[in-house]
Coordinates of C-alpha atoms in Angstrom, one line a residue:
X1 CA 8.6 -195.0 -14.2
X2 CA 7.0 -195.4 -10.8
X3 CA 5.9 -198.7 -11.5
X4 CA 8.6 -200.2 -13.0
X5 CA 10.9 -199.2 -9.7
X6 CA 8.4 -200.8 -7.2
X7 CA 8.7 -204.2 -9.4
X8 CA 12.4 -203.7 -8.6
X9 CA 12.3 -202.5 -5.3
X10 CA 9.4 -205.3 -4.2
X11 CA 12.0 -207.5 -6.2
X12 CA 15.0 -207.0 -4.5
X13 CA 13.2 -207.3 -1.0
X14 CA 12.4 -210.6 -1.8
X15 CA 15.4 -211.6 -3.1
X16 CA 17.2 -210.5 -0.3
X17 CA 15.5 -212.1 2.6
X18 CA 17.1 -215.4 3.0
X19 CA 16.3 -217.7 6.0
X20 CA 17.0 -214.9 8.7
X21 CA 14.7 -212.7 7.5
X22 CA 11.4 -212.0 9.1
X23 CA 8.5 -214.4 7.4
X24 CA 5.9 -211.9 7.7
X25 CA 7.8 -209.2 6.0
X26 CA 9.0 -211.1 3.2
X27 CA 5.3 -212.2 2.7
X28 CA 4.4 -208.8 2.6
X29 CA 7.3 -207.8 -0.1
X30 CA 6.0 -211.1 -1.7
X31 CA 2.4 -209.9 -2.2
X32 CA 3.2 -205.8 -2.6
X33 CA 5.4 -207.6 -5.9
X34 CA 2.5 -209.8 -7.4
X35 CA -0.2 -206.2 -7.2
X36 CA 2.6 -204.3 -8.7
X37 CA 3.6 -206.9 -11.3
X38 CA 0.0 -207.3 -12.2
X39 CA -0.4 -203.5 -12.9
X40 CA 2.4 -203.3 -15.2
X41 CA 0.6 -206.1 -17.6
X42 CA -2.4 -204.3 -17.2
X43 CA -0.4 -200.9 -18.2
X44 CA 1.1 -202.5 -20.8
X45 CA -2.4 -204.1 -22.1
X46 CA -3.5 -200.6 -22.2
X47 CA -0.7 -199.2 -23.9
X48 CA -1.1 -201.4 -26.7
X49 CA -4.7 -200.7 -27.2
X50 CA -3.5 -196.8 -27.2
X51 CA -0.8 -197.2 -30.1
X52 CA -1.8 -195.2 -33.1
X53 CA -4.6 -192.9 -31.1
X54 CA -3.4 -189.7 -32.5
X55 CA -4.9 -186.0 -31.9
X56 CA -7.8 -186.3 -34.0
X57 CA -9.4 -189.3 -32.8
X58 CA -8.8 -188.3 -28.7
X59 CA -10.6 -184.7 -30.2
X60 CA -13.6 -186.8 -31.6
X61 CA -14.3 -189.0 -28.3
X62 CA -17.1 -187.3 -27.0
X63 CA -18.9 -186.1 -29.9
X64 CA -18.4 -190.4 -30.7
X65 CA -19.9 -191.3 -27.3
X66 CA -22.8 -188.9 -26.7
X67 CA -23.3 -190.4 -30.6
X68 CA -23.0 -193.9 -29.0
X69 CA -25.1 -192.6 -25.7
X70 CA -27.9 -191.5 -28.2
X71 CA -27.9 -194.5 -30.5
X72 CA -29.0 -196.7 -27.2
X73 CA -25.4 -198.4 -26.5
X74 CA -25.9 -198.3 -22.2
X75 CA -22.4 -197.7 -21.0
X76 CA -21.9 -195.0 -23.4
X77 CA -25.0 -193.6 -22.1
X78 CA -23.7 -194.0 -18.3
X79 CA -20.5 -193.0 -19.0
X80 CA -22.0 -189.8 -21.2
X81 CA -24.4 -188.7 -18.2
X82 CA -21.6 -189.3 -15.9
X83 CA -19.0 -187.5 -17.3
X84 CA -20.1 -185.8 -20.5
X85 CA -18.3 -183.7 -22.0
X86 CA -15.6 -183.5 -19.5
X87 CA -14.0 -186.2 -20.6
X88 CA -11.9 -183.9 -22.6
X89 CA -12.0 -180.8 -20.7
X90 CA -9.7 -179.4 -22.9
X91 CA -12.0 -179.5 -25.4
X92 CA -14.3 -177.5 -23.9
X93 CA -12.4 -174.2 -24.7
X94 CA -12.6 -174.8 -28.6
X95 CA -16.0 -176.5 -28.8
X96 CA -18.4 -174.9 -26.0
X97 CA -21.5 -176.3 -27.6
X98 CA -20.6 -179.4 -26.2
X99 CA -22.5 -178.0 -22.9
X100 CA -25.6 -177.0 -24.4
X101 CA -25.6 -180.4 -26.2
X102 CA -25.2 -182.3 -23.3
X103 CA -28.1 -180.6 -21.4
X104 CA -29.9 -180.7 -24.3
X105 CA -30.0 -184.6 -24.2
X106 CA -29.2 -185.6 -20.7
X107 CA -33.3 -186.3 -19.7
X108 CA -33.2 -188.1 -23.1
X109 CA -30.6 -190.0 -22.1
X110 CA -32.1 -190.7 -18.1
X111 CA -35.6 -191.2 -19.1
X112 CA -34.4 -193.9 -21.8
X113 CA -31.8 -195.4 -18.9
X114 CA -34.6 -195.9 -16.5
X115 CA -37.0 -197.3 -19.0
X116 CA -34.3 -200.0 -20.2
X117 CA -33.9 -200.7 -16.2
X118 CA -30.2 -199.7 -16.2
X119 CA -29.0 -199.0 -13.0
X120 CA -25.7 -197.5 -14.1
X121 CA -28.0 -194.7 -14.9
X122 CA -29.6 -194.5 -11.7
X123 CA -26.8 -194.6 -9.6
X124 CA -25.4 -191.6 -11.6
X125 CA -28.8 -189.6 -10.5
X126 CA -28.9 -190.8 -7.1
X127 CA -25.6 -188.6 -7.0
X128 CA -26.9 -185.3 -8.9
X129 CA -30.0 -185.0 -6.8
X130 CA -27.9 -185.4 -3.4
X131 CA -28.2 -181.7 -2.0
X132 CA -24.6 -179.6 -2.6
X133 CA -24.2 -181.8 -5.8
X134 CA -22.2 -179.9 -8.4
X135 CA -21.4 -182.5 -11.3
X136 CA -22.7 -181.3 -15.0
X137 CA -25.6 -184.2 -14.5
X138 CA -26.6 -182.2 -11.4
X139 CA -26.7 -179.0 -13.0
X140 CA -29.0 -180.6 -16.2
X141 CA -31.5 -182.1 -13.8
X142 CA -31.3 -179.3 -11.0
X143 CA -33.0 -179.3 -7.7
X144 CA -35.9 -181.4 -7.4
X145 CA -37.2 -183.2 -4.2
X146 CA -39.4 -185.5 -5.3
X147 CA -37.4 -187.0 -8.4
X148 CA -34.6 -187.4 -5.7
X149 CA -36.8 -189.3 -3.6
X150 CA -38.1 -191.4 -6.8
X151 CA -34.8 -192.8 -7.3
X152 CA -33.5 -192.9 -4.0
X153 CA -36.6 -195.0 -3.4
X154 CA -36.4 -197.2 -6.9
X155 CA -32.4 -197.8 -5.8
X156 CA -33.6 -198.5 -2.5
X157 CA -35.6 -201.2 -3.8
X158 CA -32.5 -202.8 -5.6
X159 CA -30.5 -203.1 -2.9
X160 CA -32.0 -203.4 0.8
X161 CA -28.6 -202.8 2.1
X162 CA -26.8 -200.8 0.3
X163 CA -25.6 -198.2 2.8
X164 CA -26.2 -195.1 -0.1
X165 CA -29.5 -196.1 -0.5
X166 CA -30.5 -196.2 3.4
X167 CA -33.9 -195.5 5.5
X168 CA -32.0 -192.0 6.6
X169 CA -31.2 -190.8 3.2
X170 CA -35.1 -191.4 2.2
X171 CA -36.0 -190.1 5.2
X172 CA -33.9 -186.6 4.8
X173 CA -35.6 -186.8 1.4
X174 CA -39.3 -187.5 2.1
X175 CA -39.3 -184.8 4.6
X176 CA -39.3 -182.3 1.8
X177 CA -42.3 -183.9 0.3
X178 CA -46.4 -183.4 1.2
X179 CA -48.3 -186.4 1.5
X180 CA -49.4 -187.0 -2.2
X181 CA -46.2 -186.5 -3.2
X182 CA -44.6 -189.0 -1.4
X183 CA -47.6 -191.2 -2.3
X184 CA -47.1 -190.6 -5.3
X185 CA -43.0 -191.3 -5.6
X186 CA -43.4 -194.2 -3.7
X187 CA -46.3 -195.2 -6.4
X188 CA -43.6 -194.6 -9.2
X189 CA -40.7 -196.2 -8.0
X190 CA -42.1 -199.8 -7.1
X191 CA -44.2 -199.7 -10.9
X192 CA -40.8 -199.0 -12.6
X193 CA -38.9 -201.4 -10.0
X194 CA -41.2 -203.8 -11.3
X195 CA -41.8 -203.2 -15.1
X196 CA -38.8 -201.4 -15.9
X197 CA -36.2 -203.0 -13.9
X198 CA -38.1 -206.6 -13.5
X199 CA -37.4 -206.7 -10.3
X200 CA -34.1 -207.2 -10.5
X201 CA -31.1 -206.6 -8.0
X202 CA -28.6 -203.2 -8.4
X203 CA -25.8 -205.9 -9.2
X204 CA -27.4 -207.8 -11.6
X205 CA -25.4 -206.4 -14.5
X206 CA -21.9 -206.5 -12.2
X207 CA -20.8 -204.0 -9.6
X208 CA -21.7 -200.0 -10.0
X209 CA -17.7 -199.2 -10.7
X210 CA -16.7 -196.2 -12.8
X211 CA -19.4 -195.6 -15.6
X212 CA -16.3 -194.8 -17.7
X213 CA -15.1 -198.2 -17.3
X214 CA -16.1 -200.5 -20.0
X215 CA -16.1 -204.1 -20.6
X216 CA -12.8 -205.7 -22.1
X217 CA -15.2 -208.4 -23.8

C-alpha cells in the first residue's frame, strides 16, 4: 500500500540523518512522517467501521439517506442534494428511478434546508445556479436568475468576505434581473437571513467541507 511505504520511506529518512545531515531536511522528513502516520490511523479507523458492510447494505445507501434526507436529519439532507443518487453510480444502471426520485424531492428537500437556516444546503445551491453548472442539483432546479441571486445574496449576508459570495458574483447576477426583481430578491434574502437563519454567520455550524462528510460524534 502507498501509505504504508511512505511511513517507511519518511521513516528511514529520519532515521538516517545523523548529525551531518541537513536540519531543514530532516525536519521536513520529520513532519512528511507525522501527516502520513496520522492517515494510516485514520485509514485504519475507517477500516474498522467498514468490517461487515457487505453488498446489500452498500446497495441500500441511498434509498437509506434520501430516507434520512426526507425524515429531516440535515446532513443526510446536504449530502442527498449534493450528491444524490450518485453516491452509487453503479446503482444507477439497475435502479434508474432513483433519478426521478431525486428530482422529485430535491425543492422538498431545499425549501425545508433553507427554512431550518442550514447553510450546508445553501452552499450546495449557490453551486447549481452558477451558469455552466452540470451537477444533478443543477439540473432539478434549472436556470433561474433571480433564485440565483436570492441565495447568492442570503450567502452574501453570512459571510461578508467570503470570496464565493463576492460584490462581482452578485453583480454578474443582478444584471439579469429588472428592478422589482431585484427588489424583490434582496427583500427575500435579508427576511430569511433574519428569520430563517437568525442572523447567524455561514460558519456557525463548522466549516462548509464535503456535505458527504459527517460528524464522527
Amino acid at each position: 500500500m502507498r501509505l504504508e511505504r511512505d511511513v517507511r520511506r519518511y521513516s528511514d529518512e529520519v532515521m538516517a540523518g545523523g548529525d551531518g545531515a541537513d536540519a531543514r531536511s530532516r525536519q521536513g522528513s520529520r513532519a512528511a512522517l507525522e501527516a502520513a502516520e496520522a492517515n494510516e490511523r485514520v485509514l485504519d479507523a475507517l477500516r474498522a467501521q467498514c468490517q461487515g458492510v457487505d453488498a446489500a447494505m452498500l446497495g441500500a445507501l441511498v434509498p437509506n439517506l434520501h430516507k434520512a434526507a426526507l425524515l429531516g436529519e440535515p446532513y443526510a439532507r446536504a449530502c442527498y442534494l449534493a450528491r444524490g443518487p450518485g453516491l452509487d453510480a453503479a446503482g444507477l444502471l439497475d435502479h434508474p428511478e432513483r433519478l426521478s426520485a431525486y428530482r422529485g424531492t430535491a425543492r422538498t428537500l431545499i425549501e425545508r434546508g433553507i427554512a431550518d437556516g442550514d447553510w450546508r444546503v445553501l452552499d450546495q445551491l449557490r453551486g447549481a445556479y452558477e451558469p455552466g453548472a452540470d451537477s444533478l442539483l443543477a439540473a432539478a432546479v434549472g436556470d433561474d436568475a433571480a433564485q440565483r441571486y436570492r441565495y447568492l445574496k442570503l450567502f452574501r449576508l453570512g459571510a461578508p468576505s467570503q470570496p464565493g459570495a463576492s460584490d462581482e458574483d452578485l453583480a454578474t447576477a443582478a444584471a439579469r434581473l429588472g428592478p422589482t426583481q431585484l427588489a424583490e430578491a434582496e427583500a427575500w434574502a435579508t427576511r430569511t437571513f433574519n428569520q430563517n437563519f437568525h442572523g447567524r454567520r455561514i460558519d456557525a455550524d463548522g466549516p462548509l467541507w464535503d456535505p458527504c462528510v459527517f460528524p464522527s460524534e
